[in-house]
Coordinates of C-alpha atoms and ligand atoms in Angstrom, one line a residue:
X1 CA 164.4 56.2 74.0
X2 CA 165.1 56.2 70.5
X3 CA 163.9 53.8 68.0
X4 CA 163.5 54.0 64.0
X5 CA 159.6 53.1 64.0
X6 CA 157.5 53.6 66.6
X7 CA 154.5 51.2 66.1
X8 CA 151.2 52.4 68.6
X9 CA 149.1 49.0 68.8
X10 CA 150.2 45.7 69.5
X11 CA 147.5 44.2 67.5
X12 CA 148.1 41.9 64.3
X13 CA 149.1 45.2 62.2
X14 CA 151.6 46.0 64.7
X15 CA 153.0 43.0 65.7
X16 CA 153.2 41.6 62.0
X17 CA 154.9 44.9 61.0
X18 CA 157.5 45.2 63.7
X19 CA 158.6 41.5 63.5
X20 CA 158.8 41.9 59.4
X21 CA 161.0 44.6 59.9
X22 CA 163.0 43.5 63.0
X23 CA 164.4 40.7 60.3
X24 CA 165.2 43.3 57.8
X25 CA 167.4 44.7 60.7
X26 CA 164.8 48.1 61.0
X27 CA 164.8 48.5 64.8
X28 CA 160.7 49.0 66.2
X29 CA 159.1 49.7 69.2
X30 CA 155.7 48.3 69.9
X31 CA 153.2 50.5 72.4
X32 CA 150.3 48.8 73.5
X33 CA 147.5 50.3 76.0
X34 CA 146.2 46.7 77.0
X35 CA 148.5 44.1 79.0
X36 CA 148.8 41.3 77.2
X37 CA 146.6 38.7 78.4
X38 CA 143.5 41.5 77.7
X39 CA 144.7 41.2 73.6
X40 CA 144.5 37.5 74.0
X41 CA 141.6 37.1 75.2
X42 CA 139.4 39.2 72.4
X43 CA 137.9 36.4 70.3
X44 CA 137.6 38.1 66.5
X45 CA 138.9 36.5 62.9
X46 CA 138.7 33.5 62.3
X47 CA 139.2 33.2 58.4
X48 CA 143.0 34.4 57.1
X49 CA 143.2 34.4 53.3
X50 CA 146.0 33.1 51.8
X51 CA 148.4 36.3 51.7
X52 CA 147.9 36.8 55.4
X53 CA 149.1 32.9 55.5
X54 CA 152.4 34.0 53.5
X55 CA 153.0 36.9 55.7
X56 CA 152.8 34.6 59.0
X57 CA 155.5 32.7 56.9
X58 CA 157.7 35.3 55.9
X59 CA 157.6 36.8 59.4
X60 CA 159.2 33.5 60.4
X61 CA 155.5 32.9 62.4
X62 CA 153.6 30.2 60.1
X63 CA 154.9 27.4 61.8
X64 CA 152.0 26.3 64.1
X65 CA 149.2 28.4 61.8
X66 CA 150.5 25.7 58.9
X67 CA 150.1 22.6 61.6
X68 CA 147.4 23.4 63.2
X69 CA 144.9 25.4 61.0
X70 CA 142.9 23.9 58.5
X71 CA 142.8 25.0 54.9
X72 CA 139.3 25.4 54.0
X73 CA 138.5 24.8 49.5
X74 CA 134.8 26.4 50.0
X75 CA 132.1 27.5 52.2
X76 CA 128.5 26.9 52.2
X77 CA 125.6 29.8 52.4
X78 CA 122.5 28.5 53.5
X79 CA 119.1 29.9 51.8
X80 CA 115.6 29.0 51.1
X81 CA 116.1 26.2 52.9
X82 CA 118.6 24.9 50.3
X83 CA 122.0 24.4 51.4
X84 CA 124.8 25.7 48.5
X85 CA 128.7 24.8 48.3
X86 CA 130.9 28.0 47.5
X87 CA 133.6 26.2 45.8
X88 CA 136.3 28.7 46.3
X89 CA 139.5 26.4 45.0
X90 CA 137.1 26.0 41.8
X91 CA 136.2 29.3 41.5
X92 CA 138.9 31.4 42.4
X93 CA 141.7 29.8 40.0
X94 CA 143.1 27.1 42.9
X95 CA 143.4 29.2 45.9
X96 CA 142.0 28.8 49.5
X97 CA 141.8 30.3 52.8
X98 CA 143.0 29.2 56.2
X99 CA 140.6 28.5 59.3
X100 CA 143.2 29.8 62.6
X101 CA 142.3 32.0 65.0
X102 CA 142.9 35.6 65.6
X103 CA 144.4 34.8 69.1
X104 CA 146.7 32.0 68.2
X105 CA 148.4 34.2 65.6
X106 CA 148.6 37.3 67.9
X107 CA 150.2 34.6 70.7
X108 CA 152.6 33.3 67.7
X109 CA 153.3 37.0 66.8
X110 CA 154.1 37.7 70.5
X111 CA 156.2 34.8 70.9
X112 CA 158.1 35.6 68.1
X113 CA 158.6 39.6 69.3
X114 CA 160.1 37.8 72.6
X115 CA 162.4 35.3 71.0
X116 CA 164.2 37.4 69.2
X117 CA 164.6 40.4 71.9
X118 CA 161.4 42.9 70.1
X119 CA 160.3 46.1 72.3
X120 CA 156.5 45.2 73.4
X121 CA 155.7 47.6 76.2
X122 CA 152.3 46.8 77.4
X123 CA 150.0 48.8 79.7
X124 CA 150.8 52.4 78.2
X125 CA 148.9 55.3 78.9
X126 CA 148.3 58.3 77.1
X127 CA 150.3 57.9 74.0
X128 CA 150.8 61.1 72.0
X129 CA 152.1 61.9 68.7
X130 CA 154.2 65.1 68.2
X131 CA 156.0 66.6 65.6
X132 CA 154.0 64.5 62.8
X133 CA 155.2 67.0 60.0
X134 CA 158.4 67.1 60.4
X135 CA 161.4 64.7 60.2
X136 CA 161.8 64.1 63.5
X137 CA 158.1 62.9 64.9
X138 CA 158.5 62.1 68.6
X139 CA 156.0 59.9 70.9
X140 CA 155.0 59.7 74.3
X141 CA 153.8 57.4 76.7
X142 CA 153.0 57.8 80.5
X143 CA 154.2 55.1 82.5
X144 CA 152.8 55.5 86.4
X145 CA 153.6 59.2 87.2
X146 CA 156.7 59.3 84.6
X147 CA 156.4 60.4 81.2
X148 CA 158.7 58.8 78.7
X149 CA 159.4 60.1 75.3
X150 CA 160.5 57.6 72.2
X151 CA 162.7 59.7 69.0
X152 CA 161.9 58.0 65.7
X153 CA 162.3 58.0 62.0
X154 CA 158.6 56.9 61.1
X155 CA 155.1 56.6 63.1
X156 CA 152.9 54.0 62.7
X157 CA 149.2 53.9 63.7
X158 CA 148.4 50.1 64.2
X159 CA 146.0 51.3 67.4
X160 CA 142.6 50.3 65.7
X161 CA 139.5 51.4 65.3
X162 CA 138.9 53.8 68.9
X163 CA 143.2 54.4 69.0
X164 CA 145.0 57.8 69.2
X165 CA 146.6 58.0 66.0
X166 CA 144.5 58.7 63.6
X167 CA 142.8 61.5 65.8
X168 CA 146.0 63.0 65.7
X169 CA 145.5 63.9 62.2
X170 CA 144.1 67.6 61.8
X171 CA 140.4 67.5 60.9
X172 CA 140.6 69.3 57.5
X173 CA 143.6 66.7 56.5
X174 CA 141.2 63.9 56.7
X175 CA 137.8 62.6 55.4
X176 CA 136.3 59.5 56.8
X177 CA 133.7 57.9 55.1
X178 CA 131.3 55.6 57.4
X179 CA 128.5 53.8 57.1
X180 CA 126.4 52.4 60.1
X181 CA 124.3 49.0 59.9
X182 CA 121.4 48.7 62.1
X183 CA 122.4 45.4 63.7
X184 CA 125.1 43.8 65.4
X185 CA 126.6 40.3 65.7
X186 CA 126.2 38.2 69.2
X187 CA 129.4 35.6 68.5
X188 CA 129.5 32.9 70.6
X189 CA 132.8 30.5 71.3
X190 CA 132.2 26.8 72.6
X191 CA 134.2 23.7 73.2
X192 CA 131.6 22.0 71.1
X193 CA 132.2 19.9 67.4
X194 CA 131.5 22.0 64.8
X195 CA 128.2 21.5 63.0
X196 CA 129.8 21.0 59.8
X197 CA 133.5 20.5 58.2
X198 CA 133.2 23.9 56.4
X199 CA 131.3 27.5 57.4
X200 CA 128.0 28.0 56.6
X201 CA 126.9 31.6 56.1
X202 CA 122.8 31.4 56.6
X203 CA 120.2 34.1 55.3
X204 CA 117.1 34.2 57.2
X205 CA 113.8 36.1 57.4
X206 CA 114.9 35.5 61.4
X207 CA 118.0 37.2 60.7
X208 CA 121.6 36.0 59.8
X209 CA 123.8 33.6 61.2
X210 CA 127.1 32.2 60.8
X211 CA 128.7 28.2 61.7
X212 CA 132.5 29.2 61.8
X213 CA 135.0 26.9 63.9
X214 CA 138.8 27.1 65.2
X215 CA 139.4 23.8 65.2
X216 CA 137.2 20.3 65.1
X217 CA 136.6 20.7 69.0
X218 CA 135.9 24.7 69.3
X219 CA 133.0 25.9 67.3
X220 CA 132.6 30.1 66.6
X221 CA 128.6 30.9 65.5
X222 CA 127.3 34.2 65.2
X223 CA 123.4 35.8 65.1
X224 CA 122.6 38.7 63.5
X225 CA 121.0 40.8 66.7
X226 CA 119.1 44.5 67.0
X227 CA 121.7 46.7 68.2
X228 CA 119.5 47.1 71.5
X229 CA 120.3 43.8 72.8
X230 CA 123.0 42.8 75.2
X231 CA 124.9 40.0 76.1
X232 CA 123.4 39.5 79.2
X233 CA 119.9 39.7 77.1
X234 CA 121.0 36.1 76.0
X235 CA 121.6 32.9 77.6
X236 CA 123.1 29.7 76.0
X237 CA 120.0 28.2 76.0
X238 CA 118.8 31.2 73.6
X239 CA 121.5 31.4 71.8
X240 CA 121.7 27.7 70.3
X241 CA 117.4 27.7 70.1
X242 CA 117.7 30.7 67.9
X243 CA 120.5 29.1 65.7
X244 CA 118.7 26.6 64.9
X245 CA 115.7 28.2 64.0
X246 CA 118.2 30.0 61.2
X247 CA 118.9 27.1 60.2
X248 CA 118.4 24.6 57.7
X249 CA 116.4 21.6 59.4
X250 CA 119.4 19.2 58.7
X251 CA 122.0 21.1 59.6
X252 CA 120.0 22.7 63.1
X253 CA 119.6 18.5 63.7
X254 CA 123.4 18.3 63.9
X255 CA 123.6 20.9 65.7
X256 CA 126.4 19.8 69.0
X257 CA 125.8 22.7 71.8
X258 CA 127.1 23.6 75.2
X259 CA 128.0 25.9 77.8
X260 CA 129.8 29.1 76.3
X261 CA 133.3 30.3 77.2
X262 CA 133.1 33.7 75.5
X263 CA 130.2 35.7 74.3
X264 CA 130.3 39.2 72.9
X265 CA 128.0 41.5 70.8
X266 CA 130.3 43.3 68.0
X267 CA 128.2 46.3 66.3
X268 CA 128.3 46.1 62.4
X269 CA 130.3 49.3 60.7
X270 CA 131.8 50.0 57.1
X271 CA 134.6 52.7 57.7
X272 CA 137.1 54.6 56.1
X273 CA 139.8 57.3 56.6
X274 CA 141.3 58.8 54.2
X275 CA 144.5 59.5 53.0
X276 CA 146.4 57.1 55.4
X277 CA 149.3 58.9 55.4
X278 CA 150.1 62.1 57.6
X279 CA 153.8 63.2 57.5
X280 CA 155.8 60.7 58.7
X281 CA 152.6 59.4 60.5
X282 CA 151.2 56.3 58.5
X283 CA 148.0 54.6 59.3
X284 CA 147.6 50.6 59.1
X285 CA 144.8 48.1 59.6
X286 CA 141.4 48.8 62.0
X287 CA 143.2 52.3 62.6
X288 CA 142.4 53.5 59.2
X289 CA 139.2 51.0 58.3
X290 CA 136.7 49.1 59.2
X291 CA 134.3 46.2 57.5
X292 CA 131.5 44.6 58.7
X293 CA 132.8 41.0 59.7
X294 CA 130.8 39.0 57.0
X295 CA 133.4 38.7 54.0
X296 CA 136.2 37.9 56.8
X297 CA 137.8 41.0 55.5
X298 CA 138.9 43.2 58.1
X299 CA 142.3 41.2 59.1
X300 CA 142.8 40.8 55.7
X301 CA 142.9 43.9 54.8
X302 CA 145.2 45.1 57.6
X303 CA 147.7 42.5 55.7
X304 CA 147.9 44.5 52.8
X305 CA 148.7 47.5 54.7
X306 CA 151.5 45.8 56.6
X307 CA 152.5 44.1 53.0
X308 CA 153.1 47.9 51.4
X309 CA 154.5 49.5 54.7
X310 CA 157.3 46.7 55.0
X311 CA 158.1 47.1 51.8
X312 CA 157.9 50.6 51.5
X313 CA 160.3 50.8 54.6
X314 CA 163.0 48.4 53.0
X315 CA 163.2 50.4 50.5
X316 CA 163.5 53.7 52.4
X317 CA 166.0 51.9 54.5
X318 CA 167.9 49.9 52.4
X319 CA 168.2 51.9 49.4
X320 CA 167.5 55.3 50.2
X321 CA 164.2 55.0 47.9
X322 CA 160.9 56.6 49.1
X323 CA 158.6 56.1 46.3
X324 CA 157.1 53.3 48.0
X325 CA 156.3 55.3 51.5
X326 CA 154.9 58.3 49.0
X327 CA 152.7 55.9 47.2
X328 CA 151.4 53.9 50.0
X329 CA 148.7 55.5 51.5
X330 CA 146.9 55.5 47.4
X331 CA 148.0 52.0 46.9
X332 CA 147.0 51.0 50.0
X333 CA 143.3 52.7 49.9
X334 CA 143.2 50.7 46.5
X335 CA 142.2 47.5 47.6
X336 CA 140.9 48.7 51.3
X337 CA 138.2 50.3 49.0
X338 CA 137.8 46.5 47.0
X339 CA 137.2 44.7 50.2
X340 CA 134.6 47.5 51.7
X341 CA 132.9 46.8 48.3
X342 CA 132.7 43.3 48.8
X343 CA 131.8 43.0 52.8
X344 CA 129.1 45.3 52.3
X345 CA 127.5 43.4 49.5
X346 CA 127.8 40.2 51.2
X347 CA 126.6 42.1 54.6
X348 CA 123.3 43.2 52.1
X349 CA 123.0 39.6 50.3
X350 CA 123.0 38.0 53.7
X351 CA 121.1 40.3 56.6
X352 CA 118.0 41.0 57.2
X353 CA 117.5 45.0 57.1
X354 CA 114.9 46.1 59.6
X355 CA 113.5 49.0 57.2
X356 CA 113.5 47.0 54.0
X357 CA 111.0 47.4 51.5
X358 CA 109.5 44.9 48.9
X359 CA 111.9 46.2 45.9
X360 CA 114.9 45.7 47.9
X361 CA 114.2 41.8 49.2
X362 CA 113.4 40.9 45.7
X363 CA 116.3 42.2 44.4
X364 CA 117.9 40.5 47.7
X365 CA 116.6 37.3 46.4
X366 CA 117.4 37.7 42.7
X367 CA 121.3 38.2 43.7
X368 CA 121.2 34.7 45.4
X369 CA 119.3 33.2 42.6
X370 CA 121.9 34.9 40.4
X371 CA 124.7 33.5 42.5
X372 CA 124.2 30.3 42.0
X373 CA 123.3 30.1 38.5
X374 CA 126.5 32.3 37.4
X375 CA 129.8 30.5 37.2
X376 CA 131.1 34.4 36.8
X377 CA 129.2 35.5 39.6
X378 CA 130.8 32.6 42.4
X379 CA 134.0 33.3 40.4
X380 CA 133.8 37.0 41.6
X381 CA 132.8 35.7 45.1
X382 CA 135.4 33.5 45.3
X383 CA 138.8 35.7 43.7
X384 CA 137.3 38.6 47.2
X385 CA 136.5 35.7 49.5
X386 CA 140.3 34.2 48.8
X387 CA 141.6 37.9 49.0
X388 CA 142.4 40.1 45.8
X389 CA 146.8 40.1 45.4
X390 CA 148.3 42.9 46.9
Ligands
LIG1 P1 143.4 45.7 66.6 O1 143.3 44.2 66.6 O2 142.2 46.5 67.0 O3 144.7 46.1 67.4 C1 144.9 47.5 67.8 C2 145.7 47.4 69.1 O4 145.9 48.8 69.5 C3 144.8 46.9 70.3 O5 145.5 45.8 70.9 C4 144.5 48.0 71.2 O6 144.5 47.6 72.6 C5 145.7 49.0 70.9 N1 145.5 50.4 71.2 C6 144.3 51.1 71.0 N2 144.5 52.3 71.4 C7 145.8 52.5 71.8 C8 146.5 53.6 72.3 N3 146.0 54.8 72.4 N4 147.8 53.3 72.6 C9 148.4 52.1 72.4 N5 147.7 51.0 72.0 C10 146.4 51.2 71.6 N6 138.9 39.8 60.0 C11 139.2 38.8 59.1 O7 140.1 39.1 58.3 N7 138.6 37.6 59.2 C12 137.6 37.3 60.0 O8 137.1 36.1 60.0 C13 137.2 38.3 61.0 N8 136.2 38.1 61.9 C14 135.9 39.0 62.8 C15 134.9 38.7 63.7 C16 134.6 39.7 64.7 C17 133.5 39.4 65.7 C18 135.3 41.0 64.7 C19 134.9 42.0 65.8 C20 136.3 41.2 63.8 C21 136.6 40.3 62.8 N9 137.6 40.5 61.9 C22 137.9 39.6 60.9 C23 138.3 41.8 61.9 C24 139.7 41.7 62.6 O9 139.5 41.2 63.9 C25 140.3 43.1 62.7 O10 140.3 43.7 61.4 C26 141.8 43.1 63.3 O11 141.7 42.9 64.7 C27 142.6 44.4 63.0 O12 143.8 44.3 63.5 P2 144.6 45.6 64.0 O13 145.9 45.1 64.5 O14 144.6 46.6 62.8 O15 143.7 46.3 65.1
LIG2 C1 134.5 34.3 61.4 C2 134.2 35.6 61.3 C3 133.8 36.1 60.1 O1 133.5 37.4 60.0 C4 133.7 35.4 59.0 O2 133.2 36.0 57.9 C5 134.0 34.1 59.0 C6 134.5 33.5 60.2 C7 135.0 33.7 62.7 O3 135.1 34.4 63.6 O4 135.2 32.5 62.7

């Protein structure tokens, strides 16, 4: 088979990047290890910022995002018992994010891949990446007992966090920078009303916890958990006595709950490998980093990847200029490095850390106090919450 990109992950990154460039006329191939009802089913973001939103659009895939998701101006964080507004359209200069579900873009992305003929080859084992360095990288793929080989121009690593791709790169090309929390989140998905019109992020001395939603008749909520626990550790009837406990008396009073349809433990990690680039391998999205979920980052970030790759490519393509591929992986680490800044200090503002010490809950409370008595301090919230141009 021969192909001008070879995308490895049919995630967001790779999906998004191979229908961008299917309407520029750039042929892709799309290898996923999962089938595709397995990638569906993996609740994760909920929040898109706005230049994810205009790549769903320019990808010819924001119809049913811009019906139904909801366009959120602010968010609440819950603390001291106090309940404070975020007023991100205030604060950030007018913009907004969008409430719609990881899974309900990946299935518009998919159906978008299918209308217009795209190569999605699901349930692909063993993908390897030859040849990185040189012009002609190759890639293959064991399907039952046959191995099949794909030519291609240009290899993209879209495969996540635990994917092949950026193992391939030699250890001495690479430096990953990583840092490990000592909790996870226990996310729980119901077919509930949400507790409130807008999120609330809630500090506790109990531990974090998160209202999000999907729509006004699915509800998302998270708790901050020891990384020892499992899912098994918690029933529903845990689950919604705990959140309340986190949370503010008249919010917990609101509080609609019922049986779960998905529950799942997701381990907190800041991550980064760097440079993103290897040859003609580039890296893209969870492949190359990781943020701990509580700035809504990580998704966004992948959508500046894509946003530099697909442009990068047209150029290549259509007019035989490479300065965008040779800058990406720097360009790109630019802002990956902005949100990692920001998730981890809203992860610190808003957990509970198990080994804390006196000094460091203090100054924990004197950055809330600060928050919300510094119009220049919710502006600088706002401008990372909203997502910083690409
Ligand atoms: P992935 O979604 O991981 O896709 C990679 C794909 O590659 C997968 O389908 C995988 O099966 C496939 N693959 C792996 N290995 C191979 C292989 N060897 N060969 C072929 N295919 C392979 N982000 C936000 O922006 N906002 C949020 O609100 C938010 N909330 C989150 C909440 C939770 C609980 C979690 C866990 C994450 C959240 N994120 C959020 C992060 C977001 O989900 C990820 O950043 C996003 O999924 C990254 O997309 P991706 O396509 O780069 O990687
Ligand atoms: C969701 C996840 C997040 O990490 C976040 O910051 C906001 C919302 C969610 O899954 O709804």
């Amino acid at each position: 088979m021969k192909t001008q990109v070879c995308i490895i992950g049919g995630g967001p990154s790779g999906l998004m990047l191979s229908q961008l460039l299917h309407l520029k006329g750039i042929d892709t191939v799309v290898l996923e290890r999962q089938s595709r009802e397995y990638v569906l089913g993996r609740i994760r973001a909920g929040v898109l910022e706005h230049g994810f939103a205009e790549l769903m659009r320019e990808a010819q895939c924001g119809e049913r995002m811009d019906r139904e998701g909801e366009i959120h101006d602010g968010f609440y964080i819950a603390h001291d018992g106090k309940l404070d507004r975020v007023d991100l359209k205030k604060y950030s200069g007018g913009s907004s994010v969008v409430v719609y579900g990881q899974t309900e873009l990946t299935r518009d992305l998919y159906e978008a891949r299918d209308r217009m003929g795209g190569k999605v080859i699901h349930n692909v084992e063993d993908v390897t990446l030859h040849d990185l360095k040189s012009d002609a990288p190759w890639v293959t793929y064991r399907d039952g007992d046959e191995i099949v080989r794909i030519d291609c121009d240009f290899v993209i690593g879209a495969d996540g966090f635990h994917g092949v791709s950026r193992k391939s790169i030699p250890k001495d090309v690479l430096t990953e920078h990583e840092k490990v929390y000592p909790f996870g989140w226990l996310g729980v998905l119901s077919r509930t009303k949400p507790v409130n019109h807008e999120l609330i992020y809630a500090r506790h001395e109990r531990g974090f916890a998160l209202c999000s939603l999907r729509s006004q008749v699915l509800s998302r909520y998270y708790l901050q958990v020891p990384l020892t626990d499992r899912v098994e550790d918690w029933s529903d009837d845990a689950f919604w006595a705990e959140l309340k406990k986190r949370l503010p008396e008249e919010v917990a009073a609101k509080l609609e709950t019922g049986p779960s349809i998905e529950k799942s433990i997701a381990p907190l990690r800041s991550f980064v490998a760097e440079p993103m680039r290897y040859g003609n391998l580039f890296l893209a999205g969870d492949a190359a980093h990781i943020v701990p979920p509580t700035g809504a980052r990580g998704l966004n970030s992948a959508a500046s990847d894509i946003y530099y790759l697909y442009h990068g490519m047209m150029d290549h393509y259509l007019k035989g200029d490479d300065a965008g591929l040779d800058g990406y992986s720097a360009k790109a680490l630019a802002r990956v490095w902005k949100a990692q800044r920001f998730s981890w200090w809203m992860t610190t503002l808003l957990h509970t850390f198990p080994d804390s010490i006196t000094y460091d809950q203090r100054l924990q409370d004197t950055d809330m106090d600060y928050l919300f008595s510094s119009e220049r301090a919710l502006g600088s919230l706002a401008e990372n919450y909203v997502g910083l141009p690409f």
